[in-house]
Short mmCIF file of N, CA and C in Angstrom, two decimals:
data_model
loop_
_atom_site.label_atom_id
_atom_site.label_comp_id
_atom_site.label_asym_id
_atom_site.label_seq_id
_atom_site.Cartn_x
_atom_site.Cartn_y
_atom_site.Cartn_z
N UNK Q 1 35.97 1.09 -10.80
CA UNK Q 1 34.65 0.98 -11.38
C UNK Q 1 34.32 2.31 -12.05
N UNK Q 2 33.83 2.33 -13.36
CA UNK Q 2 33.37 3.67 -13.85
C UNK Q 2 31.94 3.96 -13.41
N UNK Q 3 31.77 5.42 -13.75
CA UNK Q 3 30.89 5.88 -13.45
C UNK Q 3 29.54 5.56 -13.62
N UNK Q 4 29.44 4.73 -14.49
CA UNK Q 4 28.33 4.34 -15.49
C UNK Q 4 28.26 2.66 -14.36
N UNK Q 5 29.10 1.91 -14.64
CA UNK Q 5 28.90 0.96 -13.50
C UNK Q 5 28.47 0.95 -12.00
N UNK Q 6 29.51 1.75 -11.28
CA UNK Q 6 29.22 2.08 -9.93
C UNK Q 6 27.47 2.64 -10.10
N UNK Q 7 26.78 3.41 -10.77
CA UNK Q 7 25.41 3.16 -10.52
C UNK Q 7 24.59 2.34 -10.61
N UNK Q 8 25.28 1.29 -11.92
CA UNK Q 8 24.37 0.47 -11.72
C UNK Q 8 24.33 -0.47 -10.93
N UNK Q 9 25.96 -0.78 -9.91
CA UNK Q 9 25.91 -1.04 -8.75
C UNK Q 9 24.75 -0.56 -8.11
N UNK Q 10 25.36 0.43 -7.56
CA UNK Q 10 24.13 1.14 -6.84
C UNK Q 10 22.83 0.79 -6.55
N UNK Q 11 22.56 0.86 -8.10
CA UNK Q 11 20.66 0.67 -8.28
C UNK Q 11 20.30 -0.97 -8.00
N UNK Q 12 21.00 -1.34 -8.42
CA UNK Q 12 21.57 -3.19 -8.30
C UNK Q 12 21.15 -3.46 -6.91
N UNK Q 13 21.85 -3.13 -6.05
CA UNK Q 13 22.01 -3.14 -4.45
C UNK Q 13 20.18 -2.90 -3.89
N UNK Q 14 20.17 -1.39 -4.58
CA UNK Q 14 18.53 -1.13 -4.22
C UNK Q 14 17.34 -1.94 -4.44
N UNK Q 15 17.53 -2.13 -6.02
CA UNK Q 15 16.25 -3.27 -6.64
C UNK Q 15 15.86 -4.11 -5.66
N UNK Q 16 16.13 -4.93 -5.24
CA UNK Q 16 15.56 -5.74 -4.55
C UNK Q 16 14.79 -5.11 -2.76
N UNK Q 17 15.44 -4.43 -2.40
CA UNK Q 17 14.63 -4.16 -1.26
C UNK Q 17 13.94 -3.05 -1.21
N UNK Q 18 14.26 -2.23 -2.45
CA UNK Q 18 12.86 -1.61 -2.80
C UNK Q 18 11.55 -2.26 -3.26
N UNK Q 19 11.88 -3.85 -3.88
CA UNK Q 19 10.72 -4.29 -4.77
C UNK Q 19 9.97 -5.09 -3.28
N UNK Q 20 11.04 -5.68 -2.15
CA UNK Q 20 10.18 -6.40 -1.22
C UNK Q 20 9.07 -5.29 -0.24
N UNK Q 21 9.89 -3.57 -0.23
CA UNK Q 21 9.20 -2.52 0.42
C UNK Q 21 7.75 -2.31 -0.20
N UNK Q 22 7.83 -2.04 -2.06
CA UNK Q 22 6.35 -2.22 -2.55
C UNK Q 22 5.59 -3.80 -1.93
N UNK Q 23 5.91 -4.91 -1.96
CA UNK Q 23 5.34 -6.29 -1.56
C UNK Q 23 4.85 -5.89 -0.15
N UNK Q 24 6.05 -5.72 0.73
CA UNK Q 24 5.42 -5.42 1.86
C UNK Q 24 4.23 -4.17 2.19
N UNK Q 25 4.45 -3.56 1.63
CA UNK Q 25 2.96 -2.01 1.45
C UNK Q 25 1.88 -2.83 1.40
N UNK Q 26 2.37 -3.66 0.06
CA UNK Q 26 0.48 -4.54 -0.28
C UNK Q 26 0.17 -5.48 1.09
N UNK Q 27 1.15 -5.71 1.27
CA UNK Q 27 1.08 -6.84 2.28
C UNK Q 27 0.19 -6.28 3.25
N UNK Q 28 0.81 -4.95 3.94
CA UNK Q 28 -0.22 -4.40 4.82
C UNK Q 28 -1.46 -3.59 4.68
N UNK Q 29 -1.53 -2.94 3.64
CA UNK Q 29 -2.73 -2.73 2.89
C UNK Q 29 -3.90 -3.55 3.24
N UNK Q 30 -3.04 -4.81 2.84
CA UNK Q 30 -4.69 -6.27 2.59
C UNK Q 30 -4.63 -6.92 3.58
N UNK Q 31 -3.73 -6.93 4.84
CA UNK Q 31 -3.65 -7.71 5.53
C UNK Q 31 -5.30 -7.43 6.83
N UNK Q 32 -5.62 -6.62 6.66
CA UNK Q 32 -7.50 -6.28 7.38
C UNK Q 32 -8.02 -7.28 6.29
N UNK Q 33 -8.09 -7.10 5.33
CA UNK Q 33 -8.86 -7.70 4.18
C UNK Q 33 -9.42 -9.65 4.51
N UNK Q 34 -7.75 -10.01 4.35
CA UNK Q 34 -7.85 -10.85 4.88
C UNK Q 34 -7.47 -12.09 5.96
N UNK Q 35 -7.51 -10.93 7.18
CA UNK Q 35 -7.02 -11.72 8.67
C UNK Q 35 -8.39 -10.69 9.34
N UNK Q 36 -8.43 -10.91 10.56
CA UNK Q 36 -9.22 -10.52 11.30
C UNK Q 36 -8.82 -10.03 12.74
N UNK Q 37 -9.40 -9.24 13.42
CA UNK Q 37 -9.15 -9.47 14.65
C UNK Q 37 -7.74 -8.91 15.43
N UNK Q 38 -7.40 -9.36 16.82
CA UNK Q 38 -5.85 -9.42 16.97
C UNK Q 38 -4.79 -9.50 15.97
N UNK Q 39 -4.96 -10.58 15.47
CA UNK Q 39 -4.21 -11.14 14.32
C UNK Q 39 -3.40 -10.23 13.36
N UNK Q 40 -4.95 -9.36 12.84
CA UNK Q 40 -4.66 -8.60 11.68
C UNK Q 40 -3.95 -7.27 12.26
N UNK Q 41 -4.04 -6.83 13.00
CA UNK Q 41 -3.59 -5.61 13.83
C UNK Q 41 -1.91 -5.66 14.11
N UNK Q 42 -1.95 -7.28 15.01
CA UNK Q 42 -0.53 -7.80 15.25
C UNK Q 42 0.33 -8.20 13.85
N UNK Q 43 0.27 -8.66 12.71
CA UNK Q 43 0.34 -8.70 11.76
C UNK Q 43 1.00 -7.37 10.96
N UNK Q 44 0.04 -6.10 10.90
CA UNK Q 44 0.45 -5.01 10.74
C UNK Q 44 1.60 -4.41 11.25
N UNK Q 45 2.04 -4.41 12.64
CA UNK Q 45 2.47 -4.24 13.37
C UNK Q 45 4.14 -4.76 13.00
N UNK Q 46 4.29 -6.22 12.73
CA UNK Q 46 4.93 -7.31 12.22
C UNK Q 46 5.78 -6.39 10.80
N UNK Q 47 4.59 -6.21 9.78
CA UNK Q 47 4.58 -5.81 8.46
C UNK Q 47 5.24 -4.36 8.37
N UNK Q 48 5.04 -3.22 9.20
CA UNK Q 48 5.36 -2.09 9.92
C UNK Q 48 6.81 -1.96 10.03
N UNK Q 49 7.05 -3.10 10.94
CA UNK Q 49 8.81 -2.73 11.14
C UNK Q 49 9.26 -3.82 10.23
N UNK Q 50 8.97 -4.89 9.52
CA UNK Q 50 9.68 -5.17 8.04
C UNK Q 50 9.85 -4.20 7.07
N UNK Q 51 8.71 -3.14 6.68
CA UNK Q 51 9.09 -2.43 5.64
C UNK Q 51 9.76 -1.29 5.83
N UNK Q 52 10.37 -1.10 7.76
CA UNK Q 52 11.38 -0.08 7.45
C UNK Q 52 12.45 -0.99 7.47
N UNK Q 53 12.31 -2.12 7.77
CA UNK Q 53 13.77 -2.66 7.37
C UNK Q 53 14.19 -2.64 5.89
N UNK Q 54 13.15 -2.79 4.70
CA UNK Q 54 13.58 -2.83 3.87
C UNK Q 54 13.92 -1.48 3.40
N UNK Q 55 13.02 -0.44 3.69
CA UNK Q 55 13.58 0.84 3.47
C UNK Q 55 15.01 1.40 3.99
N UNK Q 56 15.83 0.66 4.95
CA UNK Q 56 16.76 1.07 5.92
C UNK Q 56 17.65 0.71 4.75
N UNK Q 57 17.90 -0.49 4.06
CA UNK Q 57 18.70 -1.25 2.97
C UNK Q 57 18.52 -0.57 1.81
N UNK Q 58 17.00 -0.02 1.17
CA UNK Q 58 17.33 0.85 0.09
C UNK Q 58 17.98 2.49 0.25
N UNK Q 59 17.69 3.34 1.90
CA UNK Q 59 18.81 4.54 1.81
C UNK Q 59 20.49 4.16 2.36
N UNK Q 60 20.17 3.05 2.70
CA UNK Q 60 21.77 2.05 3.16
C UNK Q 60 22.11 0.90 2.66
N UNK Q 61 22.44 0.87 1.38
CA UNK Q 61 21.96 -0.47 0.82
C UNK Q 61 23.25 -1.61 1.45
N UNK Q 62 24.74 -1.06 2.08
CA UNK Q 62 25.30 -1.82 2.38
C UNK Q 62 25.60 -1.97 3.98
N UNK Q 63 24.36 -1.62 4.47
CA UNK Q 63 24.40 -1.86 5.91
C UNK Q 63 24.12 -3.57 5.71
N UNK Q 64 24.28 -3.75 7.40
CA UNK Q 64 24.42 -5.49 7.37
C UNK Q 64 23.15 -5.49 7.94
N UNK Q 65 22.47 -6.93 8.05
CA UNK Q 65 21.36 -6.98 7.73
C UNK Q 65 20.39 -6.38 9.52
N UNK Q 66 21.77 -7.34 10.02
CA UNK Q 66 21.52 -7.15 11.65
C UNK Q 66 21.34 -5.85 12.23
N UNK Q 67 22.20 -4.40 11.62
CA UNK Q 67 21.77 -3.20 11.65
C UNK Q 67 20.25 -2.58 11.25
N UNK Q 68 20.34 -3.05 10.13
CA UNK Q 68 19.12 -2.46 9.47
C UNK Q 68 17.58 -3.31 10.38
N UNK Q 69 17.93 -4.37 10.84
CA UNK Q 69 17.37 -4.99 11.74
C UNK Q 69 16.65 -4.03 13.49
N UNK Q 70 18.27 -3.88 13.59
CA UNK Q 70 18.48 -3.03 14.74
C UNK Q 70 17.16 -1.90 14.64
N UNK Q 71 17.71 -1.01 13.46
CA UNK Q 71 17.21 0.16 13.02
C UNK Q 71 15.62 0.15 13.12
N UNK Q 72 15.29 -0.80 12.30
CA UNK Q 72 13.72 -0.89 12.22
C UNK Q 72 13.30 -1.37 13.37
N UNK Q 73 13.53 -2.29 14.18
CA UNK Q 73 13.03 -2.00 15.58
C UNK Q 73 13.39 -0.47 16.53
N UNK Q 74 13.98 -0.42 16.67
CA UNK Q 74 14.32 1.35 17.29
C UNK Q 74 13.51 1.98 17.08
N UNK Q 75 13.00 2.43 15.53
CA UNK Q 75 12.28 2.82 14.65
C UNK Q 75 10.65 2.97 15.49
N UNK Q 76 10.38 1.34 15.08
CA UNK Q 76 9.20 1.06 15.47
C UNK Q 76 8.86 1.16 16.80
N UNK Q 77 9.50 1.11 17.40
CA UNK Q 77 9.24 1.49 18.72
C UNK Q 77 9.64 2.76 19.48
N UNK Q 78 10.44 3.61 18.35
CA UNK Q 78 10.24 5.66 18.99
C UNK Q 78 8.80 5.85 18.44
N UNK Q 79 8.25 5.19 17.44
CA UNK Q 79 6.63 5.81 16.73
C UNK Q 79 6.13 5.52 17.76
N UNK Q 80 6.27 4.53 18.63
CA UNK Q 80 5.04 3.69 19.25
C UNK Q 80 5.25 4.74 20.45
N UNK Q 81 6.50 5.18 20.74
CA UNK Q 81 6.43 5.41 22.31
C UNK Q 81 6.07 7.22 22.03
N UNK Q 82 6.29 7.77 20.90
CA UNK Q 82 5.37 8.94 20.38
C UNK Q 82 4.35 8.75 20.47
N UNK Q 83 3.52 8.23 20.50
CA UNK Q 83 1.89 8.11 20.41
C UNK Q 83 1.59 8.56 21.89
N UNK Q 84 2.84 8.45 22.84
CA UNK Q 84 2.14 9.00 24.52
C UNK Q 84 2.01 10.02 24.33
N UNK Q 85 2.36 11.02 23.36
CA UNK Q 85 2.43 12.12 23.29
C UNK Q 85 1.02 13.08 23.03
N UNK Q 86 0.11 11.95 22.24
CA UNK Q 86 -0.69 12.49 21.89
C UNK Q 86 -0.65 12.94 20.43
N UNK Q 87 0.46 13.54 19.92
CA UNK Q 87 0.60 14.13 18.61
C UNK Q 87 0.21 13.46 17.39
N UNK Q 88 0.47 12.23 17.61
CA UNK Q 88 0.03 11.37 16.52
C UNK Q 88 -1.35 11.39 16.15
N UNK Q 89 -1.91 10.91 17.48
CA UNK Q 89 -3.67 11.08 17.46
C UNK Q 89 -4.11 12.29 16.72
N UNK Q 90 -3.32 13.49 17.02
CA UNK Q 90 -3.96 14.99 16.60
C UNK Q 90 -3.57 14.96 14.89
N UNK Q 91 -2.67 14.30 14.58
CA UNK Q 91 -2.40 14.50 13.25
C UNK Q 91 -2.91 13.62 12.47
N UNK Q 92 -3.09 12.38 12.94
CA UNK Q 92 -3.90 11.28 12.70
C UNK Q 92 -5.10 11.56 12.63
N UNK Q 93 -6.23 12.47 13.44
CA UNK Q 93 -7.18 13.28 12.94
C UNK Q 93 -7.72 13.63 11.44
N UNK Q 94 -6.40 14.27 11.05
CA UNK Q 94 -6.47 15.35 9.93
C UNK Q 94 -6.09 14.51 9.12
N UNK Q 95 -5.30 13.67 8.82
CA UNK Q 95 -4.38 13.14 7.66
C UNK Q 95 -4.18 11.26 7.95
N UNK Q 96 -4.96 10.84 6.44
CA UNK Q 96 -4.90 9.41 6.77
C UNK Q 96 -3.45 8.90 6.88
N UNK Q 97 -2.76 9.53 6.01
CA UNK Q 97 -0.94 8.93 5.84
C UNK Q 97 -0.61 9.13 7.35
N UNK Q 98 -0.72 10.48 7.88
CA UNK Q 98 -0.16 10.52 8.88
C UNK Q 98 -0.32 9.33 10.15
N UNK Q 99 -1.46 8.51 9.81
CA UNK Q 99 -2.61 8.19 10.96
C UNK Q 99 -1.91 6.52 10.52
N UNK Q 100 -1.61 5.96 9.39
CA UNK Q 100 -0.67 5.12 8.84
C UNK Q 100 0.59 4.98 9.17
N UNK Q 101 1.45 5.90 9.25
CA UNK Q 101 2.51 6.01 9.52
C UNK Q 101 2.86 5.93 10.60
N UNK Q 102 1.99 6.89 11.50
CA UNK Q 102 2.32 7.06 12.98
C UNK Q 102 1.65 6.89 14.23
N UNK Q 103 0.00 6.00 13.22
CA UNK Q 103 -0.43 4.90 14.55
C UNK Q 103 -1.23 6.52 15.18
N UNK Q 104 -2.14 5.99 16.05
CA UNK Q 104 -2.88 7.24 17.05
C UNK Q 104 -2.56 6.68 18.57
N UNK Q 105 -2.90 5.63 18.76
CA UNK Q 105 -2.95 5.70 20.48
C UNK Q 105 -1.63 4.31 20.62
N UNK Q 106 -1.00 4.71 21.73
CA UNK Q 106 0.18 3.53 22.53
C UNK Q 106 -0.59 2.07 22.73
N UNK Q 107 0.28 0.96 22.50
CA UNK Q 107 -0.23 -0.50 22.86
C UNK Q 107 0.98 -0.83 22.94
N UNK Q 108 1.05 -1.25 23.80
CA UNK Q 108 2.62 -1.93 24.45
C UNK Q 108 2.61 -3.39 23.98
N UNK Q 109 0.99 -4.23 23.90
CA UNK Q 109 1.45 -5.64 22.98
C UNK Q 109 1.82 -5.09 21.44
N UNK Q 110 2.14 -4.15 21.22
CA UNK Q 110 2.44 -3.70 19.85
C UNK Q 110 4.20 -4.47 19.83
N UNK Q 111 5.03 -4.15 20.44
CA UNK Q 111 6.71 -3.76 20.98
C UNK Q 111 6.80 -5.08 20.54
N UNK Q 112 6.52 -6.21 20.83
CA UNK Q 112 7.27 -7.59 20.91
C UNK Q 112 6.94 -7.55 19.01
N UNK Q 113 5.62 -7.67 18.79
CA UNK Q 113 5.64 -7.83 16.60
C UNK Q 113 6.21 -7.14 16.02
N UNK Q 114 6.94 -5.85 16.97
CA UNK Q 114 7.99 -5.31 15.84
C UNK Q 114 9.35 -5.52 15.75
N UNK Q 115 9.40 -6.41 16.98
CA UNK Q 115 10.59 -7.32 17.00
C UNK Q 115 10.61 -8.34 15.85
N UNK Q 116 9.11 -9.00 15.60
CA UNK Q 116 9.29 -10.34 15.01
C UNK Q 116 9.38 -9.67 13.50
N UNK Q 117 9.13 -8.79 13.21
CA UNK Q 117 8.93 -8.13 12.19
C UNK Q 117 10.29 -7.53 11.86
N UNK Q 118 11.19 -7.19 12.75
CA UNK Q 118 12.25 -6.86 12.07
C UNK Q 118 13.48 -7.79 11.85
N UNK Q 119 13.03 -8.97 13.36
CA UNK Q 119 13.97 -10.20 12.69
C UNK Q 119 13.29 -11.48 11.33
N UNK Q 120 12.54 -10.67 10.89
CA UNK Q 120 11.89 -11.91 9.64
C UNK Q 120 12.25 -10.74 8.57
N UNK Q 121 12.31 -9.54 8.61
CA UNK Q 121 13.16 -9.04 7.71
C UNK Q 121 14.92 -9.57 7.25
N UNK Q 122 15.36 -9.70 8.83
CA UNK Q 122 16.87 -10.11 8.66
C UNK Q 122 17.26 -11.80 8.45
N UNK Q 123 15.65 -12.30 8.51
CA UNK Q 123 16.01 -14.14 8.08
C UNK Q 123 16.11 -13.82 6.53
N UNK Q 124 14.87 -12.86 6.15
CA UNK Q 124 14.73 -13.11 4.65
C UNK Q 124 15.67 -12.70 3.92
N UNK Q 125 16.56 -11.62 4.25
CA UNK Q 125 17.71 -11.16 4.16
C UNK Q 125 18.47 -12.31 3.85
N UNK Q 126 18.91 -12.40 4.75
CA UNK Q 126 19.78 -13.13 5.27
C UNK Q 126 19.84 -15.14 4.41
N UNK Q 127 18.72 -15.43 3.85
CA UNK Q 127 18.50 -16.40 3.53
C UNK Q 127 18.93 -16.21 1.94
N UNK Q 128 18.16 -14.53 1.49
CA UNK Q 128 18.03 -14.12 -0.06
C UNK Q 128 19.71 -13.99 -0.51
N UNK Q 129 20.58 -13.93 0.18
CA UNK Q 129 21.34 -13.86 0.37
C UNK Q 129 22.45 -15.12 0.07
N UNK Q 130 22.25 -15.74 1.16
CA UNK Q 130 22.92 -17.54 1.01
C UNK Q 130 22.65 -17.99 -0.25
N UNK Q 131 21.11 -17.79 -0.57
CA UNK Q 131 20.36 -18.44 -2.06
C UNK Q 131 21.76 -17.73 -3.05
N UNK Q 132 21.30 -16.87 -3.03
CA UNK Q 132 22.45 -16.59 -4.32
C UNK Q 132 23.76 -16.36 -5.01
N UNK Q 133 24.49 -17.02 -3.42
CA UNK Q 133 25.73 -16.80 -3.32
C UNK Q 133 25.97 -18.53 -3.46
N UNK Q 134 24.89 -19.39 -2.85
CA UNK Q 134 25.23 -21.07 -3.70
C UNK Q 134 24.72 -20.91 -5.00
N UNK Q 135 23.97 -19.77 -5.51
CA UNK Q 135 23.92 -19.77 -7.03
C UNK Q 135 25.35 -19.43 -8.02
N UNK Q 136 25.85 -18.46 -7.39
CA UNK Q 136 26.84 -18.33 -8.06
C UNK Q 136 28.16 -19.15 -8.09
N UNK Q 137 28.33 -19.95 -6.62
CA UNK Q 137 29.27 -21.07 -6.83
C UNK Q 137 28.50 -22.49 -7.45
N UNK Q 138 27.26 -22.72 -7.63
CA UNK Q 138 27.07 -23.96 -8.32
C UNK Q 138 25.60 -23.37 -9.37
N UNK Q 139 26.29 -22.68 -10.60
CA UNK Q 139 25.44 -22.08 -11.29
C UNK Q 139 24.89 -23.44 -12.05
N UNK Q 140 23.67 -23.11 -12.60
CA UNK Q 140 22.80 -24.26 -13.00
C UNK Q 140 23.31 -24.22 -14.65
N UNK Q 141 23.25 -25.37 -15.22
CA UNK Q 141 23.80 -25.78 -16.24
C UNK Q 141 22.94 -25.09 -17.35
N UNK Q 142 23.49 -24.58 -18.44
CA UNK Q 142 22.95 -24.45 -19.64
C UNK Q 142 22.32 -24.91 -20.50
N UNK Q 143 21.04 -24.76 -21.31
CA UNK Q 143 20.38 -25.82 -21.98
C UNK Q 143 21.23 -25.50 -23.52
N UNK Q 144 21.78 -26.64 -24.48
CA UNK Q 144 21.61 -26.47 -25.63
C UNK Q 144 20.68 -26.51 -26.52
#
């Protein structure tokens, strides 16, 4: 592969789970907007460890899906189990990103939605996947 290809490999590989990482941002952004309650919190939570899954695929774009899976739960749950620490809260104080990123206080019903959140990353994967691999063995016919 030349040089000029192999990137656009590369970038190829990325596009897509960079574009579901922006989807998922909005996703959690609006998801207070419009859910309420438990819901919206658990939801976040959900949304949280999907978008490091998708981030795990754009700095690893050829990890398998079940890793990057792996990863974003691990992930989501060293932030969560940081928050005993306190540190989060203190930085979460000062800085909204920080307070986004890294959550202020521990909730242990948090642990199970970042499970569901990182295996609905690896269905969608995993599905986006199948889709376009029966695309390419039964490509759709040409219009004249």
């Amino acid at each position: 592969m030349t040089g000029d290809a192999a990137l656009r490999d590369r970038l190829r590989r990325r596009a897509a789970p960079a574009a579901a990482a922006v989807v998922t941002v909005a996703a959690g952004l609006s998801v207070r907007s419009v859910l309420g309650g438990d819901l919206a919190k658990y939801a976040g939570d959900a949304l949280y460890a999907l978008l490091i899954f998708w981030l795990v695929l754009v700095v690893a774009p050829r990890s398998r899906a079940w890793v990057a899976a792996a990863v974003a739960f691990g992930v989501s749950v060293a932030v969560e189990l940081f928050q005993l620490t306190g540190v989060p809260a203190g930085l979460g104080a000062r800085s909204t990103l920080a307070r986004l990123v890294l959550g202020t206080t521990f909730n242990a019903p948090d642990l199970p939605f970042y499970a569901v959140g990182a295996v609905a990353g690896w269905a969608l994967y995993r599905t986006a996947r199948g889709i376009r691999a029966a695309q390419r063995r039964h490509p759709a016919p040409r219009s004249r």
